[in-house]
PDB file of C-alpha atoms and ligand atoms in Angstrom:
ATOM      1  CA  MET D   6     117.847  51.717-140.335  1.00  0.00           C
ATOM      2  CA  SER D   7     117.063  51.617-143.940  1.00  0.00           C
ATOM      3  CA  HIS D   8     117.033  54.623-146.461  1.00  0.00           C
ATOM      4  CA  SER D   9     119.664  56.127-144.282  1.00  0.00           C
ATOM      5  CA  ASP D  10     121.947  57.050-146.842  1.00  0.00           C
ATOM      6  CA  ALA D  11     122.963  60.379-144.950  1.00  0.00           C
ATOM      7  CA  SER D  12     123.985  58.758-141.769  1.00  0.00           C
ATOM      8  CA  ILE D  13     125.810  56.158-143.795  1.00  0.00           C
ATOM      9  CA  ALA D  14     127.870  58.844-145.767  1.00  0.00           C
ATOM     10  CA  ALA D  15     128.450  60.473-142.337  1.00  0.00           C
ATOM     11  CA  ARG D  16     130.070  57.156-140.666  1.00  0.00           C
ATOM     12  CA  VAL D  17     132.110  56.662-144.181  1.00  0.00           C
ATOM     13  CA  ARG D  18     133.705  60.124-143.819  1.00  0.00           C
ATOM     14  CA  HIS D  19     134.393  59.470-140.221  1.00  0.00           C
ATOM     15  CA  VAL D  20     136.367  56.336-141.338  1.00  0.00           C
ATOM     16  CA  GLU D  21     137.909  57.672-143.933  1.00  0.00           C
ATOM     17  CA  ALA D  22     139.304  60.520-141.601  1.00  0.00           C
ATOM     18  CA  LEU D  23     140.510  57.629-139.252  1.00  0.00           C
ATOM     19  CA  LEU D  24     142.407  55.831-141.644  1.00  0.00           C
ATOM     20  CA  GLU D  25     143.899  59.128-143.131  1.00  0.00           C
ATOM     21  CA  GLU D  26     145.121  60.229-139.663  1.00  0.00           C
ATOM     22  CA  ARG D  27     146.699  57.010-139.236  1.00  0.00           C
ATOM     23  CA  GLY D  28     148.231  57.149-142.694  1.00  0.00           C
ATOM     24  CA  LEU D  29     146.466  53.824-144.169  1.00  0.00           C
ATOM     25  CA  VAL D  30     145.067  55.744-147.218  1.00  0.00           C
ATOM     26  CA  ASP D  31     145.254  59.114-149.054  1.00  0.00           C
ATOM     27  CA  ALA D  32     142.099  60.882-150.243  1.00  0.00           C
ATOM     28  CA  GLN D  33     143.868  60.450-153.881  1.00  0.00           C
ATOM     29  CA  GLU D  34     143.872  56.704-153.190  1.00  0.00           C
ATOM     30  CA  LEU D  35     140.103  56.874-152.159  1.00  0.00           C
ATOM     31  CA  ASP D  36     139.271  59.060-155.347  1.00  0.00           C
ATOM     32  CA  ARG D  37     141.300  56.124-157.463  1.00  0.00           C
ATOM     33  CA  ALA D  38     138.915  53.341-155.739  1.00  0.00           C
ATOM     34  CA  LEU D  39     135.741  55.268-156.604  1.00  0.00           C
ATOM     35  CA  GLU D  40     136.631  55.840-160.220  1.00  0.00           C
ATOM     36  CA  ALA D  41     137.703  52.272-160.206  1.00  0.00           C
ATOM     37  CA  PHE D  42     134.340  51.169-159.126  1.00  0.00           C
ATOM     38  CA  LEU D  43     132.144  53.435-161.509  1.00  0.00           C
ATOM     39  CA  ALA D  44     134.097  52.268-164.374  1.00  0.00           C
ATOM     40  CA  ASN D  45     133.460  48.778-163.798  1.00  0.00           C
ATOM     41  CA  ALA D  46     129.722  49.648-162.802  1.00  0.00           C
ATOM     42  CA  LYS D  47     127.419  48.534-165.668  1.00  0.00           C
ATOM     43  CA  PRO D  48     124.471  46.817-166.858  1.00  0.00           C
ATOM     44  CA  ALA D  49     126.960  44.190-168.748  1.00  0.00           C
ATOM     45  CA  ASN D  50     127.705  42.646-165.096  1.00  0.00           C
ATOM     46  CA  GLY D  51     123.968  42.408-164.543  1.00  0.00           C
ATOM     47  CA  LYS D  52     123.375  40.710-167.580  1.00  0.00           C
ATOM     48  CA  ARG D  53     126.174  37.918-167.092  1.00  0.00           C
ATOM     49  CA  ILE D  54     124.794  37.278-163.920  1.00  0.00           C
ATOM     50  CA  VAL D  55     121.532  36.333-165.865  1.00  0.00           C
ATOM     51  CA  ALA D  56     123.009  34.623-168.611  1.00  0.00           C
ATOM     52  CA  ARG D  57     124.744  32.268-165.818  1.00  0.00           C
ATOM     53  CA  ALA D  58     121.567  31.725-163.971  1.00  0.00           C
ATOM     54  CA  TRP D  59     119.740  30.991-167.121  1.00  0.00           C
ATOM     55  CA  ALA D  60     122.492  28.211-168.580  1.00  0.00           C
ATOM     56  CA  ASP D  61     123.425  27.024-165.177  1.00  0.00           C
ATOM     57  CA  THR D  62     120.639  25.743-162.690  1.00  0.00           C
ATOM     58  CA  GLY D  63     123.238  25.269-159.888  1.00  0.00           C
ATOM     59  CA  PHE D  64     124.229  28.649-160.265  1.00  0.00           C
ATOM     60  CA  LYS D  65     120.398  29.959-160.184  1.00  0.00           C
ATOM     61  CA  ALA D  66     119.982  27.924-156.917  1.00  0.00           C
ATOM     62  CA  ARG D  67     123.010  29.682-155.382  1.00  0.00           C
ATOM     63  CA  LEU D  68     122.226  33.263-156.544  1.00  0.00           C
ATOM     64  CA  LEU D  69     118.851  32.938-155.415  1.00  0.00           C
ATOM     65  CA  GLU D  70     119.831  31.702-151.898  1.00  0.00           C
ATOM     66  CA  ASN D  71     122.783  33.905-151.427  1.00  0.00           C
ATOM     67  CA  ALA D  72     123.561  36.344-154.210  1.00  0.00           C
ATOM     68  CA  ASN D  73     126.601  38.326-152.915  1.00  0.00           C
ATOM     69  CA  THR D  74     128.668  34.834-152.780  1.00  0.00           C
ATOM     70  CA  ALA D  75     127.383  33.543-155.997  1.00  0.00           C
ATOM     71  CA  ILE D  76     128.140  36.601-158.301  1.00  0.00           C
ATOM     72  CA  GLU D  77     131.591  36.366-156.854  1.00  0.00           C
ATOM     73  CA  GLU D  78     131.811  32.982-158.911  1.00  0.00           C
ATOM     74  CA  ILE D  79     131.694  35.231-161.912  1.00  0.00           C
ATOM     75  CA  GLY D  80     134.306  37.735-160.697  1.00  0.00           C
ATOM     76  CA  LEU D  81     131.658  40.286-159.669  1.00  0.00           C
ATOM     77  CA  SER D  82     130.742  42.014-156.529  1.00  0.00           C
ATOM     78  CA  MET D  83     128.378  44.544-154.873  1.00  0.00           C
ATOM     79  CA  GLY D  84     131.605  46.765-154.598  1.00  0.00           C
ATOM     80  CA  GLY D  85     131.550  49.485-152.218  1.00  0.00           C
ATOM     81  CA  GLY D  86     134.209  48.763-149.826  1.00  0.00           C
ATOM     82  CA  LEU D  87     133.742  49.441-146.132  1.00  0.00           C
ATOM     83  CA  GLN D  88     130.194  48.034-146.099  1.00  0.00           C
ATOM     84  CA  GLN D  89     129.092  45.658-148.564  1.00  0.00           C
ATOM     85  CA  GLN D  90     125.378  45.723-149.691  1.00  0.00           C
ATOM     86  CA  THR D  91     123.013  42.711-149.294  1.00  0.00           C
ATOM     87  CA  LEU D  92     121.963  41.727-152.882  1.00  0.00           C
ATOM     88  CA  LYS D  93     118.422  39.908-153.428  1.00  0.00           C
ATOM     89  CA  VAL D  94     117.937  38.026-156.652  1.00  0.00           C
ATOM     90  CA  VAL D  95     114.133  37.861-157.247  1.00  0.00           C
ATOM     91  CA  GLU D  96     112.952  35.566-159.704  1.00  0.00           C
ATOM     92  CA  ASN D  97     110.249  36.169-162.272  1.00  0.00           C
ATOM     93  CA  THR D  98     108.068  33.288-163.005  1.00  0.00           C
ATOM     94  CA  PRO D  99     104.350  32.821-164.690  1.00  0.00           C
ATOM     95  CA  GLU D 100     102.902  33.541-161.626  1.00  0.00           C
ATOM     96  CA  VAL D 101     104.653  36.493-160.429  1.00  0.00           C
ATOM     97  CA  HIS D 102     106.622  39.779-162.331  1.00  0.00           C
ATOM     98  CA  ASN D 103     109.210  41.503-159.771  1.00  0.00           C
ATOM     99  CA  VAL D 104     109.915  45.272-160.030  1.00  0.00           C
ATOM    100  CA  ILE D 105     112.339  47.173-158.008  1.00  0.00           C
ATOM    101  CA  VAL D 106     112.092  50.753-156.867  1.00  0.00           C
ATOM    102  CA  CYS D 107     113.587  52.733-153.794  1.00  0.00           C
ATOM    103  CA  THR D 108     110.235  54.651-152.457  1.00  0.00           C
ATOM    104  CA  LEU D 109     112.745  57.256-150.319  1.00  0.00           C
ATOM    105  CA  CYS D 110     115.456  57.969-152.595  1.00  0.00           C
ATOM    106  CA  SER D 111     117.277  55.843-155.374  1.00  0.00           C
ATOM    107  CA  CYS D 112     118.810  53.055-154.120  1.00  0.00           C
ATOM    108  CA  TYR D 113     120.008  50.939-156.900  1.00  0.00           C
ATOM    109  CA  PRO D 114     122.545  47.848-157.741  1.00  0.00           C
ATOM    110  CA  ILE D 115     124.765  50.125-159.005  1.00  0.00           C
ATOM    111  CA  ALA D 116     127.742  47.765-159.656  1.00  0.00           C
ATOM    112  CA  LEU D 117     125.634  45.556-161.172  1.00  0.00           C
ATOM    113  CA  LEU D 118     123.367  47.974-163.554  1.00  0.00           C
ATOM    114  CA  GLY D 119     125.562  51.232-163.793  1.00  0.00           C
ATOM    115  CA  PRO D 120     123.765  54.567-162.682  1.00  0.00           C
ATOM    116  CA  SER D 121     120.405  54.360-162.666  1.00  0.00           C
ATOM    117  CA  PRO D 122     118.275  55.905-164.821  1.00  0.00           C
ATOM    118  CA  ALA D 123     116.684  59.413-164.525  1.00  0.00           C
ATOM    119  CA  TRP D 124     112.988  58.000-164.234  1.00  0.00           C
ATOM    120  CA  TYR D 125     114.272  55.529-161.635  1.00  0.00           C
ATOM    121  CA  LYS D 126     114.909  58.474-159.395  1.00  0.00           C
ATOM    122  CA  SER D 127     111.878  60.474-160.278  1.00  0.00           C
ATOM    123  CA  PRO D 128     109.071  61.131-157.604  1.00  0.00           C
ATOM    124  CA  ALA D 129     106.664  59.778-159.870  1.00  0.00           C
ATOM    125  CA  TYR D 130     107.771  56.370-160.713  1.00  0.00           C
ATOM    126  CA  ARG D 131     109.008  55.974-156.811  1.00  0.00           C
ATOM    127  CA  SER D 132     105.494  56.611-155.185  1.00  0.00           C
ATOM    128  CA  ARG D 133     102.978  55.180-158.267  1.00  0.00           C
ATOM    129  CA  VAL D 134     104.872  51.824-158.554  1.00  0.00           C
ATOM    130  CA  VAL D 135     104.089  50.908-155.357  1.00  0.00           C
ATOM    131  CA  ARG D 136     100.231  51.968-155.502  1.00  0.00           C
ATOM    132  CA  ASP D 137      99.518  51.097-159.104  1.00  0.00           C
ATOM    133  CA  PRO D 138     102.467  49.029-160.632  1.00  0.00           C
ATOM    134  CA  ARG D 139     100.455  47.502-163.565  1.00  0.00           C
ATOM    135  CA  GLY D 140      99.741  51.395-164.556  1.00  0.00           C
ATOM    136  CA  VAL D 141     103.184  51.997-164.168  1.00  0.00           C
ATOM    137  CA  LEU D 142     104.510  48.961-166.322  1.00  0.00           C
ATOM    138  CA  ALA D 143     101.580  50.028-169.109  1.00  0.00           C
ATOM    139  CA  GLU D 144     103.402  53.142-169.522  1.00  0.00           C
ATOM    140  CA  PHE D 145     106.433  51.405-170.321  1.00  0.00           C
ATOM    141  CA  GLY D 146     104.593  49.373-172.906  1.00  0.00           C
ATOM    142  CA  PHE D 147     104.514  46.498-170.452  1.00  0.00           C
ATOM    143  CA  ASP D 148     101.531  43.891-169.298  1.00  0.00           C
ATOM    144  CA  PRO D 149     103.589  40.754-167.629  1.00  0.00           C
ATOM    145  CA  GLU D 150     101.489  37.686-166.691  1.00  0.00           C
ATOM    146  CA  GLY D 151     100.740  37.112-163.000  1.00  0.00           C
ATOM    147  CA  GLU D 152     100.857  39.219-160.028  1.00  0.00           C
ATOM    148  CA  ILE D 153     103.704  41.821-159.600  1.00  0.00           C
ATOM    149  CA  ALA D 154     105.588  41.948-156.646  1.00  0.00           C
ATOM    150  CA  VAL D 155     107.235  45.540-155.942  1.00  0.00           C
ATOM    151  CA  TRP D 156     110.723  45.281-153.960  1.00  0.00           C
ATOM    152  CA  ASP D 157     111.752  48.624-151.880  1.00  0.00           C
ATOM    153  CA  ALA D 158     115.470  48.939-152.044  1.00  0.00           C
ATOM    154  CA  SER D 159     117.215  50.523-149.099  1.00  0.00           C
ATOM    155  CA  ALA D 160     120.555  51.682-147.916  1.00  0.00           C
ATOM    156  CA  GLU D 161     121.546  48.101-146.874  1.00  0.00           C
ATOM    157  CA  THR D 162     120.052  45.951-149.471  1.00  0.00           C
ATOM    158  CA  ARG D 163     119.523  45.821-153.244  1.00  0.00           C
ATOM    159  CA  TYR D 164     117.444  43.658-155.663  1.00  0.00           C
ATOM    160  CA  LEU D 165     117.919  42.599-159.066  1.00  0.00           C
ATOM    161  CA  VAL D 166     115.249  41.069-161.329  1.00  0.00           C
ATOM    162  CA  LEU D 167     116.089  37.584-162.614  1.00  0.00           C
ATOM    163  CA  PRO D 168     113.809  37.339-165.942  1.00  0.00           C
ATOM    164  CA  ARG D 169     112.268  34.470-167.632  1.00  0.00           C
ATOM    165  CA  ARG D 170     114.335  33.100-170.220  1.00  0.00           C
ATOM    166  CA  PRO D 171     112.747  33.399-173.515  1.00  0.00           C
ATOM    167  CA  ALA D 172     111.678  30.180-175.265  1.00  0.00           C
ATOM    168  CA  ALA D 173     113.638  31.203-178.537  1.00  0.00           C
ATOM    169  CA  THR D 174     116.817  30.939-176.935  1.00  0.00           C
ATOM    170  CA  GLU D 175     117.371  27.417-176.596  1.00  0.00           C
ATOM    171  CA  GLY D 176     121.121  26.073-177.316  1.00  0.00           C
ATOM    172  CA  TRP D 177     122.093  29.924-176.876  1.00  0.00           C
ATOM    173  CA  ASP D 178     125.722  30.616-175.463  1.00  0.00           C
ATOM    174  CA  GLU D 179     126.174  32.563-172.346  1.00  0.00           C
ATOM    175  CA  GLN D 180     127.289  35.570-174.511  1.00  0.00           C
ATOM    176  CA  ARG D 181     124.710  35.499-176.710  1.00  0.00           C
ATOM    177  CA  LEU D 182     122.157  34.908-173.796  1.00  0.00           C
ATOM    178  CA  ALA D 183     123.702  38.165-171.983  1.00  0.00           C
ATOM    179  CA  GLU D 184     122.946  39.968-174.945  1.00  0.00           C
ATOM    180  CA  ALA D 185     119.438  39.502-174.847  1.00  0.00           C
ATOM    181  CA  VAL D 186     118.885  40.742-171.464  1.00  0.00           C
ATOM    182  CA  THR D 187     118.046  44.676-171.104  1.00  0.00           C
ATOM    183  CA  ARG D 188     118.785  47.065-168.247  1.00  0.00           C
ATOM    184  CA  ASN D 189     115.037  47.539-167.950  1.00  0.00           C
ATOM    185  CA  GLY D 190     114.215  43.933-167.721  1.00  0.00           C
ATOM    186  CA  LEU D 191     116.405  43.951-164.655  1.00  0.00           C
ATOM    187  CA  ILE D 192     114.661  46.613-162.991  1.00  0.00           C
ATOM    188  CA  GLY D 193     111.508  44.734-164.087  1.00  0.00           C
ATOM    189  CA  THR D 194     110.172  47.434-166.217  1.00  0.00           C
ATOM    190  CA  ALA D 195     110.362  45.683-169.589  1.00  0.00           C
ATOM    191  CA  PRO D 196     110.286  41.947-170.688  1.00  0.00           C
ATOM    192  CA  VAL D 197     113.752  40.548-171.497  1.00  0.00           C
TER     193      VAL D 197
HETATM  194 FE1  LIG T 212     117.202  54.402-150.993  1.00  0.00          FE
END
């Protein structure tokens, strides 16, 4: 049941109504929770994940194995409360470059990247990146090495690209590494 954002929204409203009926939450509380979620949802989170993975091979292995639990180690989560989305981190290598898209709507790891850019939601990007990923990346001024793998996000599963660490960053601390990462690098439409 991927891409069933509408039905999930309906289920969430149903659960909210039940909780309110039982006096467990009120609408204002839900609004505050949503505001807190959005205030903390920013690309800096995704950048921290990548910097830690570059600096710590053990963390990187755990991240690729189970991203939802690994990101808790640095105080992050996919948020969202009632139903946590599965996060999959896909690693760029010299052989494979990864790009993320949602072909049917605009599923995106908001908790880790903030709200998605307009082009990510555009019908042109969503349809063309699957058919002609290299052509689309060329329009971003980017021609990655190797094959291009396109990952189609859904209501339940979100992706984050782990870019390759630039050679020139040897000896950098995590703070500096995080600053070298770009939002589009985490979507796969730019080098780091
Ligand atoms: Fe979607």
